[in-house]
Coordinates of C-alpha atoms in Angstrom, one line a residue:
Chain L
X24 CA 149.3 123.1 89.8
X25 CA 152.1 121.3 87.3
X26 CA 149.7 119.7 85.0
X27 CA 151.3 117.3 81.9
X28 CA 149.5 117.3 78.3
X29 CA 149.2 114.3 76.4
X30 CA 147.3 115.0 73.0
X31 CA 148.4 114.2 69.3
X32 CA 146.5 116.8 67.6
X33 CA 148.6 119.9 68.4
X34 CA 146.2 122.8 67.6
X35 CA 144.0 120.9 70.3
X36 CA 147.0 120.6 72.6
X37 CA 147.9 124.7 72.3
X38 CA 145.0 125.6 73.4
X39 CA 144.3 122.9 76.0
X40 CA 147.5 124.6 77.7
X41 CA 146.1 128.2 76.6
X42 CA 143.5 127.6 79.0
X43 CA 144.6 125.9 81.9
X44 CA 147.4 128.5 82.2
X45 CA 144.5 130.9 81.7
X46 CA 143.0 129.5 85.2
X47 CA 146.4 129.8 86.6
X48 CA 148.1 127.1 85.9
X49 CA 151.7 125.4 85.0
X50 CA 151.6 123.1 82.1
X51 CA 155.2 121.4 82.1
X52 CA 155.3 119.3 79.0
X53 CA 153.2 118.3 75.6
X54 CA 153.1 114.8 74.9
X55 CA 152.1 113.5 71.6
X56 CA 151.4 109.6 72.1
X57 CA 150.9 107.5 75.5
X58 CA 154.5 106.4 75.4
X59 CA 156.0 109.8 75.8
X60 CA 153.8 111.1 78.2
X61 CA 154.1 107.9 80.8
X62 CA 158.4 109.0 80.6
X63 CA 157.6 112.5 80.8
X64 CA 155.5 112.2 83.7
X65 CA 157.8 110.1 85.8
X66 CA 160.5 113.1 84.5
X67 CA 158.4 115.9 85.9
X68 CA 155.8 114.6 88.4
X69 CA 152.9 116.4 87.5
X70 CA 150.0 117.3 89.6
X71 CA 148.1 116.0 87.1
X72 CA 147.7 114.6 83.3
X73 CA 145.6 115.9 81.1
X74 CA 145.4 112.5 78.8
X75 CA 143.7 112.0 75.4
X76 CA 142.7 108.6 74.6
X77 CA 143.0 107.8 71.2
X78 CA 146.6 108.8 69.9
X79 CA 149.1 106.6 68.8
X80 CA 146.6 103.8 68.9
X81 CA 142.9 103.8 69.7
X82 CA 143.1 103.3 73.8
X83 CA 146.8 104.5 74.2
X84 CA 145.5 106.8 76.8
X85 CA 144.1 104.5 78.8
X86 CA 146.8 102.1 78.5
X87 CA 149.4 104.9 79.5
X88 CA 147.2 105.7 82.2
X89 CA 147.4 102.3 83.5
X90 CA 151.3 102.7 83.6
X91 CA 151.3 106.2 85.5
X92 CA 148.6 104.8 87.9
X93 CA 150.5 101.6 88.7
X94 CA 154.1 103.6 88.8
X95 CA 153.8 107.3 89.8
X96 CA 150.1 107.4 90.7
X97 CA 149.4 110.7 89.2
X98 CA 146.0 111.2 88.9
X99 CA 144.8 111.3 85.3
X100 CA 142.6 113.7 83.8
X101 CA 140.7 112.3 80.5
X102 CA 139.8 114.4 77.5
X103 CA 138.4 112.6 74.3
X104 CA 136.0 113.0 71.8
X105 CA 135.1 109.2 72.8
X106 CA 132.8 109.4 75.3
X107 CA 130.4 106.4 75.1
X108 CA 129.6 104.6 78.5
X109 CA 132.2 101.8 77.3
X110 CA 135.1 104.5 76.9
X111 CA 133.7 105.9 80.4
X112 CA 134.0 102.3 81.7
X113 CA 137.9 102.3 81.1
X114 CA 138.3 105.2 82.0
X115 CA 137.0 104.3 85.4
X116 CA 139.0 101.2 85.8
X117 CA 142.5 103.5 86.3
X118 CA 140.2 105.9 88.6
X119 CA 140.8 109.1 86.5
X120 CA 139.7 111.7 88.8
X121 CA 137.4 113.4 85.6
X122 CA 136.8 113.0 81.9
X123 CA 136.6 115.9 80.1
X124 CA 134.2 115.4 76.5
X125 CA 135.4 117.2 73.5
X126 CA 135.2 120.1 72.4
X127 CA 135.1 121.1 76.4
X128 CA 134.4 124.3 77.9
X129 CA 136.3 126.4 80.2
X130 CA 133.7 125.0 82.8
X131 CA 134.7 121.4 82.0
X132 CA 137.7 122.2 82.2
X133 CA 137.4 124.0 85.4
X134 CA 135.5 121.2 86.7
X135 CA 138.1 118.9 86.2
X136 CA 140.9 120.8 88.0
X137 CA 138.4 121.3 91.0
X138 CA 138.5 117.2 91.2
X139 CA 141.9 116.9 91.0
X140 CA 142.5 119.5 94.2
Chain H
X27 CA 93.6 35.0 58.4
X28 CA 95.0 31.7 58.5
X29 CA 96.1 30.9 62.1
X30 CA 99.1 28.8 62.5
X31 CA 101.1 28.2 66.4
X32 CA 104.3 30.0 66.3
X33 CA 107.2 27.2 66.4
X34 CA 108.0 28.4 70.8
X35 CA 104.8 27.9 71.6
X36 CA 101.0 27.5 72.0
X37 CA 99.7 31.1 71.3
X38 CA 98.0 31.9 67.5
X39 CA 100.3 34.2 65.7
X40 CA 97.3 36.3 65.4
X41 CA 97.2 37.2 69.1
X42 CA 100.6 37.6 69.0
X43 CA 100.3 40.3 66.1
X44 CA 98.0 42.1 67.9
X45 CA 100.0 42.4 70.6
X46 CA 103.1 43.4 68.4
X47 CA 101.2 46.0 66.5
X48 CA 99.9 47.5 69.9
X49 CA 103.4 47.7 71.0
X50 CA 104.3 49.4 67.5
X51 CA 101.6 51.7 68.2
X52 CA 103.3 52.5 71.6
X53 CA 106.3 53.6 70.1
X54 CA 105.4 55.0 66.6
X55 CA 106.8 58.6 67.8
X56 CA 110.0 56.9 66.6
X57 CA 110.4 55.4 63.7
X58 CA 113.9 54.1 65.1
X59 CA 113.1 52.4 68.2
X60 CA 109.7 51.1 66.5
X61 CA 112.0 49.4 63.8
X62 CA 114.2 47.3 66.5
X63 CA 110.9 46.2 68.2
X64 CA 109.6 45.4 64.9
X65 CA 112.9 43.3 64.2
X66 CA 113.4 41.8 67.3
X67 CA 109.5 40.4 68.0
X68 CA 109.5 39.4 64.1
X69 CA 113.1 37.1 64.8
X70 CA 111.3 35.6 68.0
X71 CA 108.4 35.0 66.4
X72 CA 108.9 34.1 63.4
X73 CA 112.2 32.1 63.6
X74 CA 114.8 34.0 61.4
X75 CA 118.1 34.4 61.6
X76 CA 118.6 37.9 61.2
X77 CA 115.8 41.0 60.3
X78 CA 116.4 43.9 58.8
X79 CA 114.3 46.8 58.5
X80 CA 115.0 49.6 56.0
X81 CA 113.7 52.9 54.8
X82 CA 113.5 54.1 51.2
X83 CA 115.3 57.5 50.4
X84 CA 112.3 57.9 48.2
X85 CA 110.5 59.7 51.3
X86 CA 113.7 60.2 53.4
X87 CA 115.2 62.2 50.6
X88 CA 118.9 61.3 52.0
X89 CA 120.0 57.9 51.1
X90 CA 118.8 55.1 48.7
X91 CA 118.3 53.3 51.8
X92 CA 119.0 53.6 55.3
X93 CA 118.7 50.8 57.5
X94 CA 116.6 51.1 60.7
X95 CA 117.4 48.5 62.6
X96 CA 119.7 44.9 62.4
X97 CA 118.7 42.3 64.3
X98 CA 120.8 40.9 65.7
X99 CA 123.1 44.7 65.9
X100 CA 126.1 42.5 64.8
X101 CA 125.2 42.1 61.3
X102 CA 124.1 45.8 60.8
X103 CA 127.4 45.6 58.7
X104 CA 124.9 44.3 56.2
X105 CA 123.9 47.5 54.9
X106 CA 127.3 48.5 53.1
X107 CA 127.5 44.9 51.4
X108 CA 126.6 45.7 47.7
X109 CA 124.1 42.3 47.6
X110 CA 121.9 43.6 50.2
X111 CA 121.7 47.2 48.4
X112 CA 120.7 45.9 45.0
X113 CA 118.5 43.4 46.7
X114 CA 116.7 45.9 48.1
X115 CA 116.5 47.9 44.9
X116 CA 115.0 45.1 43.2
X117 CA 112.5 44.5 46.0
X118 CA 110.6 47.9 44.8
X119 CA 108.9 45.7 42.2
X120 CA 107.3 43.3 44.8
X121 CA 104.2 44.3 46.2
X122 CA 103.8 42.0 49.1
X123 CA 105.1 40.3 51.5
X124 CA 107.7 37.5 49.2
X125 CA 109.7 34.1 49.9
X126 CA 112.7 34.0 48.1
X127 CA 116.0 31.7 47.7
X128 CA 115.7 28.8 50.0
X129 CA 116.5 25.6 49.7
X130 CA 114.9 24.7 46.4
X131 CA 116.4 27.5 45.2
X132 CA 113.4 28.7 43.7
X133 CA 109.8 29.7 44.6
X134 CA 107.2 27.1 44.2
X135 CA 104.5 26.0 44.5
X136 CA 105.2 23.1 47.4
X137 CA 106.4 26.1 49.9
X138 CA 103.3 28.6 49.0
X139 CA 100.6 25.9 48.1
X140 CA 99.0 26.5 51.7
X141 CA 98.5 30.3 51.4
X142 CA 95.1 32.0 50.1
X143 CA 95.4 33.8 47.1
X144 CA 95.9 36.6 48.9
X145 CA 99.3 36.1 51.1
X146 CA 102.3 36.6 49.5
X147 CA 103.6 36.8 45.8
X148 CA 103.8 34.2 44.2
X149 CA 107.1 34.9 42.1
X150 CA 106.8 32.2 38.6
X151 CA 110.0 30.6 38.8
X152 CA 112.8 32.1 36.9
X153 CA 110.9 35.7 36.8
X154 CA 113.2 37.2 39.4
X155 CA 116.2 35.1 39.1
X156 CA 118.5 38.0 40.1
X157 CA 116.0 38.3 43.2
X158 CA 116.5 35.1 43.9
X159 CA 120.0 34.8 43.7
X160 CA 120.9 37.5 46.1
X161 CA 118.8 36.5 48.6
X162 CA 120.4 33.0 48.8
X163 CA 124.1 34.1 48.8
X164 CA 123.3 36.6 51.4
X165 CA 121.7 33.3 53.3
X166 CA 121.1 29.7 51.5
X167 CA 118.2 29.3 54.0
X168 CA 114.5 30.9 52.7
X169 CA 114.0 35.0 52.9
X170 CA 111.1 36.6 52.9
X171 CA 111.3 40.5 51.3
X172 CA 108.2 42.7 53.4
X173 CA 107.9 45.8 50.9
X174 CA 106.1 48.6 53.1
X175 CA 104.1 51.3 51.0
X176 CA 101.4 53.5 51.8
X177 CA 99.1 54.9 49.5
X178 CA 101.0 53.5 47.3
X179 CA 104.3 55.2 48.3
X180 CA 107.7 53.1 48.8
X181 CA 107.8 53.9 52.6
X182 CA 110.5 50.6 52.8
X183 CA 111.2 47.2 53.5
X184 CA 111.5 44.2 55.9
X185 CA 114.4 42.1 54.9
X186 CA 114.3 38.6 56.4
X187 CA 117.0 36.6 56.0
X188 CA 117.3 33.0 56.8
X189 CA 113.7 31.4 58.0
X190 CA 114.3 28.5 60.4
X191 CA 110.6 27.1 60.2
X192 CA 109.6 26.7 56.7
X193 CA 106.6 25.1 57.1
X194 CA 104.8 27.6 58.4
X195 CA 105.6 29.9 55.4
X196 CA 101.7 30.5 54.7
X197 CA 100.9 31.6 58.4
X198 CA 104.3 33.6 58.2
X199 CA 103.6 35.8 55.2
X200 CA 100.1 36.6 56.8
X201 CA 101.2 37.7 60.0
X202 CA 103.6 40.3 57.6
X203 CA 101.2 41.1 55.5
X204 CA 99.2 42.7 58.6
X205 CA 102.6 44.1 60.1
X206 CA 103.5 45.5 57.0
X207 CA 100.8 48.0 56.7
X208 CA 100.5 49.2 60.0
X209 CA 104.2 49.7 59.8
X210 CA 104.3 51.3 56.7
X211 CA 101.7 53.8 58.4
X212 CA 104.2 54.5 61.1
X213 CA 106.9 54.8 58.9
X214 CA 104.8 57.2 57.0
X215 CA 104.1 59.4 59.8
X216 CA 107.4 59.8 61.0
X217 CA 108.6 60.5 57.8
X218 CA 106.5 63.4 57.5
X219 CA 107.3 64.2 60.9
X220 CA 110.6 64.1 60.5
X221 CA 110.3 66.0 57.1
X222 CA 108.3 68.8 59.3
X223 CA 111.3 69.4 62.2
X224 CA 113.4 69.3 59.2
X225 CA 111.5 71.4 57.4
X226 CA 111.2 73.6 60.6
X227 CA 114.6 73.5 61.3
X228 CA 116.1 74.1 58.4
X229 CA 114.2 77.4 58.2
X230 CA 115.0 78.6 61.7
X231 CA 118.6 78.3 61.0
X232 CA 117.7 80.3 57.8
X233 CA 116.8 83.0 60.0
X234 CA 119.0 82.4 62.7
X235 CA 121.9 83.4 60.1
X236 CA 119.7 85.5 58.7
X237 CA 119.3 87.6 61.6
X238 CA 122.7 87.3 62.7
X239 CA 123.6 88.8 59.1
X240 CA 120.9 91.6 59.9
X241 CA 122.2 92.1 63.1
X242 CA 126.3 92.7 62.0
X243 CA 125.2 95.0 59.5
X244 CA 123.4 96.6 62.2
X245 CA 126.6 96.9 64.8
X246 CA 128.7 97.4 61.7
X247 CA 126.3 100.5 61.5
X248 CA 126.3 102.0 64.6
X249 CA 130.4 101.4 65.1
X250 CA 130.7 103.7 61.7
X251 CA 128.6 105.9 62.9
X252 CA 130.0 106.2 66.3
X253 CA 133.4 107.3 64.5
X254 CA 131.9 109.4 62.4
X255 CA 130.4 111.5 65.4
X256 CA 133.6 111.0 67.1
X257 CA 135.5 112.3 64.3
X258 CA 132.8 115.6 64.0
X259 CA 133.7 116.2 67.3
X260 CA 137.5 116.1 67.4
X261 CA 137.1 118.4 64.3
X262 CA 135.2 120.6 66.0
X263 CA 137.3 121.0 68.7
X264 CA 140.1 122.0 66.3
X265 CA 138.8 124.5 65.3
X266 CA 137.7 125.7 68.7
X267 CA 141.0 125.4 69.6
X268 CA 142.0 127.4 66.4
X269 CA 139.1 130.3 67.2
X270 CA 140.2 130.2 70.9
X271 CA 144.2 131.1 70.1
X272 CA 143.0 133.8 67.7
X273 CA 140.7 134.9 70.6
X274 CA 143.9 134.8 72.5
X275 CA 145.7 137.7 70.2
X276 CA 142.3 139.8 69.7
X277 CA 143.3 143.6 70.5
X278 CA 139.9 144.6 71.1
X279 CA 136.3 143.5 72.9
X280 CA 134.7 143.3 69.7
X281 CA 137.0 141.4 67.9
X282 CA 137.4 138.5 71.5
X283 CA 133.0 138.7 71.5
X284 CA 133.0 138.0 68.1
X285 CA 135.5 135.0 68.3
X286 CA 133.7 134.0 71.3
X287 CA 130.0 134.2 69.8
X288 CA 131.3 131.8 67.0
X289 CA 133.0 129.5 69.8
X290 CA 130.0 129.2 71.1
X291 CA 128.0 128.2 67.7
X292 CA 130.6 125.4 66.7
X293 CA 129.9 124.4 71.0
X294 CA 126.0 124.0 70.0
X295 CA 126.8 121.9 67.1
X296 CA 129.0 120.0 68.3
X297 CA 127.1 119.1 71.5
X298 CA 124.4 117.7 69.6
X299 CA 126.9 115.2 67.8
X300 CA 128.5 114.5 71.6
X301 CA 124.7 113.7 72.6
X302 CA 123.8 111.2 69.9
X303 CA 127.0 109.6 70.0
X304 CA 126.3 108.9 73.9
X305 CA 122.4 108.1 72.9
X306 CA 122.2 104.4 72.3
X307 CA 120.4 104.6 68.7
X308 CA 122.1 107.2 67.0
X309 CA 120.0 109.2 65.2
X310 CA 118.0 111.6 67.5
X311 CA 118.9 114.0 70.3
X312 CA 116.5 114.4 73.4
X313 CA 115.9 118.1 73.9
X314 CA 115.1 118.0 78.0
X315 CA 119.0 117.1 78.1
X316 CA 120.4 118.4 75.5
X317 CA 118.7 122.2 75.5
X318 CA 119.9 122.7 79.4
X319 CA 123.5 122.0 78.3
X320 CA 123.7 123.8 75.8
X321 CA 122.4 126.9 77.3
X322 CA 124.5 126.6 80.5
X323 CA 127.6 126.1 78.2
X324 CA 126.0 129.2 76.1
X325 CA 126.1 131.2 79.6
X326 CA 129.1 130.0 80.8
X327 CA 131.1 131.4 78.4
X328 CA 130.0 135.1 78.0
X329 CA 128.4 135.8 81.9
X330 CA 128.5 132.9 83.9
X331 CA 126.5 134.4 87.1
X332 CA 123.5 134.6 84.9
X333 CA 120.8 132.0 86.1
X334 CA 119.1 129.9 83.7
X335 CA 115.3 128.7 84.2
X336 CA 114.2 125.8 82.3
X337 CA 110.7 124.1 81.4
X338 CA 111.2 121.7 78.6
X339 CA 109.0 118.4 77.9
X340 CA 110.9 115.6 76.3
X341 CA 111.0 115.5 72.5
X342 CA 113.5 114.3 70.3
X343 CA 114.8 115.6 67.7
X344 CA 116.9 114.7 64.4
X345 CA 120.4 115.2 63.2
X346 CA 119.1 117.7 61.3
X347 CA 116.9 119.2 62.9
X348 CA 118.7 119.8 66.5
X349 CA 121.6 121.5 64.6
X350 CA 119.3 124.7 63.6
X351 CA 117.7 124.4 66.7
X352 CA 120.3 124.4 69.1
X353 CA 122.0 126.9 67.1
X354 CA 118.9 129.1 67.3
X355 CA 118.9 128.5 71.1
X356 CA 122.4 129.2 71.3
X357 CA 122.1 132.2 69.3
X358 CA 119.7 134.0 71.4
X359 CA 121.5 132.8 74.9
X360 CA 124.4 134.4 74.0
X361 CA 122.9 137.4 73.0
X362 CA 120.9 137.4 76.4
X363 CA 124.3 136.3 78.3
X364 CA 126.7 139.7 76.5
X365 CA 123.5 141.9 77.4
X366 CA 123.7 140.9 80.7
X367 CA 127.3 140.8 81.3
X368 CA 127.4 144.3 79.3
X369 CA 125.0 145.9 81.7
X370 CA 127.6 146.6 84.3
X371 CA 126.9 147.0 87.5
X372 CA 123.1 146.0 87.0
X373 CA 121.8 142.4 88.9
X374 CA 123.1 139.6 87.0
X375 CA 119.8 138.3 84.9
X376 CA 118.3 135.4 84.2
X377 CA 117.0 133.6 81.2
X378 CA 114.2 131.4 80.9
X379 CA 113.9 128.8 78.2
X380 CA 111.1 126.5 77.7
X381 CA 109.5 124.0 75.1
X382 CA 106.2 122.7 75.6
X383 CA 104.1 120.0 73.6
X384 CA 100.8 121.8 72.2
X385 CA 98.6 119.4 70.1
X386 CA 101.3 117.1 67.8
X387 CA 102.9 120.9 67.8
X388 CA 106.0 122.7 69.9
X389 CA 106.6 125.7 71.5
X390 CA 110.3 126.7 71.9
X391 CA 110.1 130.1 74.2
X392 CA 113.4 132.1 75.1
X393 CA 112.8 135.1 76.9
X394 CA 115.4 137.5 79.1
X395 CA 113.5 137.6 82.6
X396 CA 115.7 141.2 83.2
X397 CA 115.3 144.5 82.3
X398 CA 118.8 144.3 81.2
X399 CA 118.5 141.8 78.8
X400 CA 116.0 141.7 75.7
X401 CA 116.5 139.8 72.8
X402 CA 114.3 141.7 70.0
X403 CA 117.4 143.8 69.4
X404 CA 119.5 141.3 68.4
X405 CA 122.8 142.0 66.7
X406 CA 122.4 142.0 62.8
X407 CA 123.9 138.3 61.9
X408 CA 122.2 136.7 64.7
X409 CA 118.8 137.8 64.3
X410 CA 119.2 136.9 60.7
X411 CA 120.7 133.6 61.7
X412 CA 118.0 132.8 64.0
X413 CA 115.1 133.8 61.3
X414 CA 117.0 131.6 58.3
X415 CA 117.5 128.7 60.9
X416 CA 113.8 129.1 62.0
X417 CA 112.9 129.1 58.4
X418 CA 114.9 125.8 57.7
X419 CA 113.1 124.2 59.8
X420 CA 109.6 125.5 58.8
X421 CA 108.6 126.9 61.7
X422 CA 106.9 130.4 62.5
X423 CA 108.6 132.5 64.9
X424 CA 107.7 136.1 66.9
X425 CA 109.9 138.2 68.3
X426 CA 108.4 139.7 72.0
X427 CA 108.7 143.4 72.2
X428 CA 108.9 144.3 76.0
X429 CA 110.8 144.6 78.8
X430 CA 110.9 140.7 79.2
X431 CA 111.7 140.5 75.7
X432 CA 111.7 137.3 74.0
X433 CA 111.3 134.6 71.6
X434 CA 108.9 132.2 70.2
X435 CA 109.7 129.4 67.4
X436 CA 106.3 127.5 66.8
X437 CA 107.7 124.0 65.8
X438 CA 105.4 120.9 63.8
X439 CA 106.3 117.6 65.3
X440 CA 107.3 116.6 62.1
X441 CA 110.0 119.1 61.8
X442 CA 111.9 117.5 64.5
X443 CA 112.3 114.6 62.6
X444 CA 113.5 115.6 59.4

């Protein structure tokens, strides 16, 4: 799959795309804030997005998501160190297809690629 | 009591007291409502041109005086005119029932020569000439001041201003006389009452804004806290991330286990953050959700075919104390999960882990259920790990010697809540 990265802390975005090309996969771009990744992905129509949430500002991921859902549709993957049932509940409300807690394992993450297939 | 007719008609004034006072009764719940019946009954009765009924601040604590009732409503205007104030501050010398201004202009004794000794004051002319004076600009005809007190407490004050029929004066200062202390009683009551739901609520919106106080410090709390977990974590995963590149560029086994055996540590630590910043209070993990994670996750990363068997009672544990203990856990799953994946070619094992409530007392049990595994021989750091973890927390411990080798950490129920 083309998967898209959005993630402001780059050490955490390196080695998000270290793994999921690991398990066989293409990752097409970094993004570093919400704004980015919503142009890159209507650029590069990715499979997928893996999308943090808190970047730019504290919900950018989910309010890029919102975009991507309403334009593209690409299904969004979440991956945040917020994971409280209200983070979970916005998360829900753009129907991402997983959310991925951090620090994640390869079998979160392999989880989450499973649910976007 | 002397019994005079009422100038509408032929029924004794003291009959229609009674009645009056049984209607006051009726309504002495509220002081409000009582006053206007008590005004309105007094101007039919009596004759008057206007009655006004007035509370002393003495026992309402608010104002000087606050006027009750005006009857008739049009002239409650009266209570901002400065004559009627200091008229009624000078009425908290009389002591009964007392006729003032009038037509003479002065008290004496042709109005008050019918009464007993016992009705009215009998003011010596000249004594209150400031008394006197108000009263007749606030109406030339004859007033009559009703102080009301109980137990000798100022409860307030009938004003009466303008008395159509002064020939019954005698009868007329009675029938207050007997008003005025069943009114005062009211008056008294409902102060107090009044003073209690005052009292009352002035308290519960103490701790109404009190608890409200309580309670933002309290959400303040848990927000800070909720970042500060969130915050572990994203660290954490940094330097995951940073171990997992490096694992990335290791030339040999030994170096990738190694990198991967301290993955796995900073995974146990930072699941227990993940798991209190879910939990709703905070400040305590619960091991029959968080110990099957973590051991999966453990598994997972160094031979995921190996099965997992689990019998855990719920417990919760601190902050402090589910760090050492999931690291201990973590420690010795790892270990079982590299001797299983290193034993090529033999049946993928399985690992059991259990904790079980004995008597205020736990029992954390980690045993490899394969020949293959075996945890006694434990690489040098992590056995020592384990035992300095296990001593942290002030636990004994016993290694199993055996082919189902494993582990015992005897735990006090207070350790899991340091």
């Amino acid at each position: 799959m083309k998967l898209l990265i959005a993630e402001d802390e780059s050490i955490i975005a390196m080695s998000l795309a270290s793994q999921l090309k690991a398990l066989g996969h293409e990752v097409v771009a970094l993004c570093q804030t919400g704004g980015d990744c919503v142009l890159k992905t209507a650029e590069e129509h990715p499979d997928a997005v893996f999308m943090d949430i808190c970047m730019e500002s504290e919900r950018a991921g989910i309010e890029a998501a919102k975009l991507i859902r309403r334009s593209v549709g690409t299904p969004i993957v979440f991956c945040s160190a917020y994971d409280d049932p209200e983070t979970r509940r916005l998360a829900g409300e753009v129907e991402a297809v997983a959310f991925v807690s951090k620090p994640f394992s390869k079998a979160a993450l392999r989880q989450a690629l499973e649910a976007i297939a | 009591m002397v019994e005079l007719q009422p100038s509408s008609g032929g029924v004794p004034y003291s009959i229609l007291i009674a009645d009056l006072l049984q209607a006051l009764l009726a309504k002495a719940e509220n002081p409000r409502t009582c006053a206007e019946l008590l005004g309105e009954s007094v101007r039919g009765l009596i004759g008057v041109k206007s009655v006004y009924v007035v509370r002393c601040a003495e026992a309402s604590a608010s104002h000087r005086h606050e006027l009750l009732s005006a009857v008739p409503a049009r002239r409650a205007g009266i209570a901002a005119d400065p004559r009627f104030l200091e008229l009624l501050e000078l009425s908290h010398r009389l002591e009964r029932p007392t006729p003032l201004g009038g037509e003479t202009g002065k008290i004496g004794g042709d109005r008050l020569g019918a009464r007993g000794p016992s009705t009215g004051d009998r003011l010596e002319a000249g004594s209150e000439p400031r008394l006197e004076k108000l009263a007749a600009d606030l109406d030339p005809k004859l007033s009559i001041i009703v102080p009301l007190s109980y137990g000798g407490r100022r409860m307030g004050a009938v004003v009466l201003l303008g008395i159509m029929d002064q020939a019954n004066i005698a009868g007329i200062l009675d029938a207050l006389s007997s008003i005025a202390g069943v009114f005062a009683l009211i008056l008294r009551n409902a102060f107090l009452y009044e003073n209690l739901e005052e009292a009352v609520a002035e308290r519960t919106a103490w701790l109404e804004a009190e608890r409200a106080k309580l309670q933002a410090a309290v959400d303040e709390r848990q927000v800070l806290l909720r970042e500060i977990h969130h915050r572990v974590k994203n660290n954490l995963q940094i330097v995951d991330s940073l171990l997992h590149l490096q694992g990335e560029l290791a030339e040999d086994d030994a170096a990738a286990k190694a990198l991967l055996i301290a993955r796995s540590r900073i995974g146990a630590m930072s699941m227990v953050h993940q798991e209190l910043y879910a939990a709703d209070e905070l400040s305590s993990v619960e091991l029959s959700a968080y110990v099957p994670k973590l051991v999966r996750m453990a598994l997972e990363a160094a031979a995921p075919s190996m099965e997992a068997r689990f019998e855990i009672d719920r417990a919760k544990a601190s902050l402090g104390a589910a760090i050492p203990l999931g690291l201990i856990i973590n420690e010795l799953a790892v270990e079982a999960a590299v001797r299983s994946a290193a034993a090529a070619g033999a049946e993928a094992g399985s690992l059991f882990v259990g904790l079980k409530a004995r008597d205020g007392s736990y029992e954390l049990r980690i045993a490899a259920e394969d020949a293959a595994g075996g945890l006694e021989a434990a690489p040098k750091l992590g056995r020592a790990l384990v035992e300095a973890l296990a001593g942290q927390l002030g636990a004994r411990f016993a290694w199993e010697p055996g082919g189902g080798a494993g582990f015992t950490l005897y735990l006090s129920a207070e350790a899991l809540r340091r």
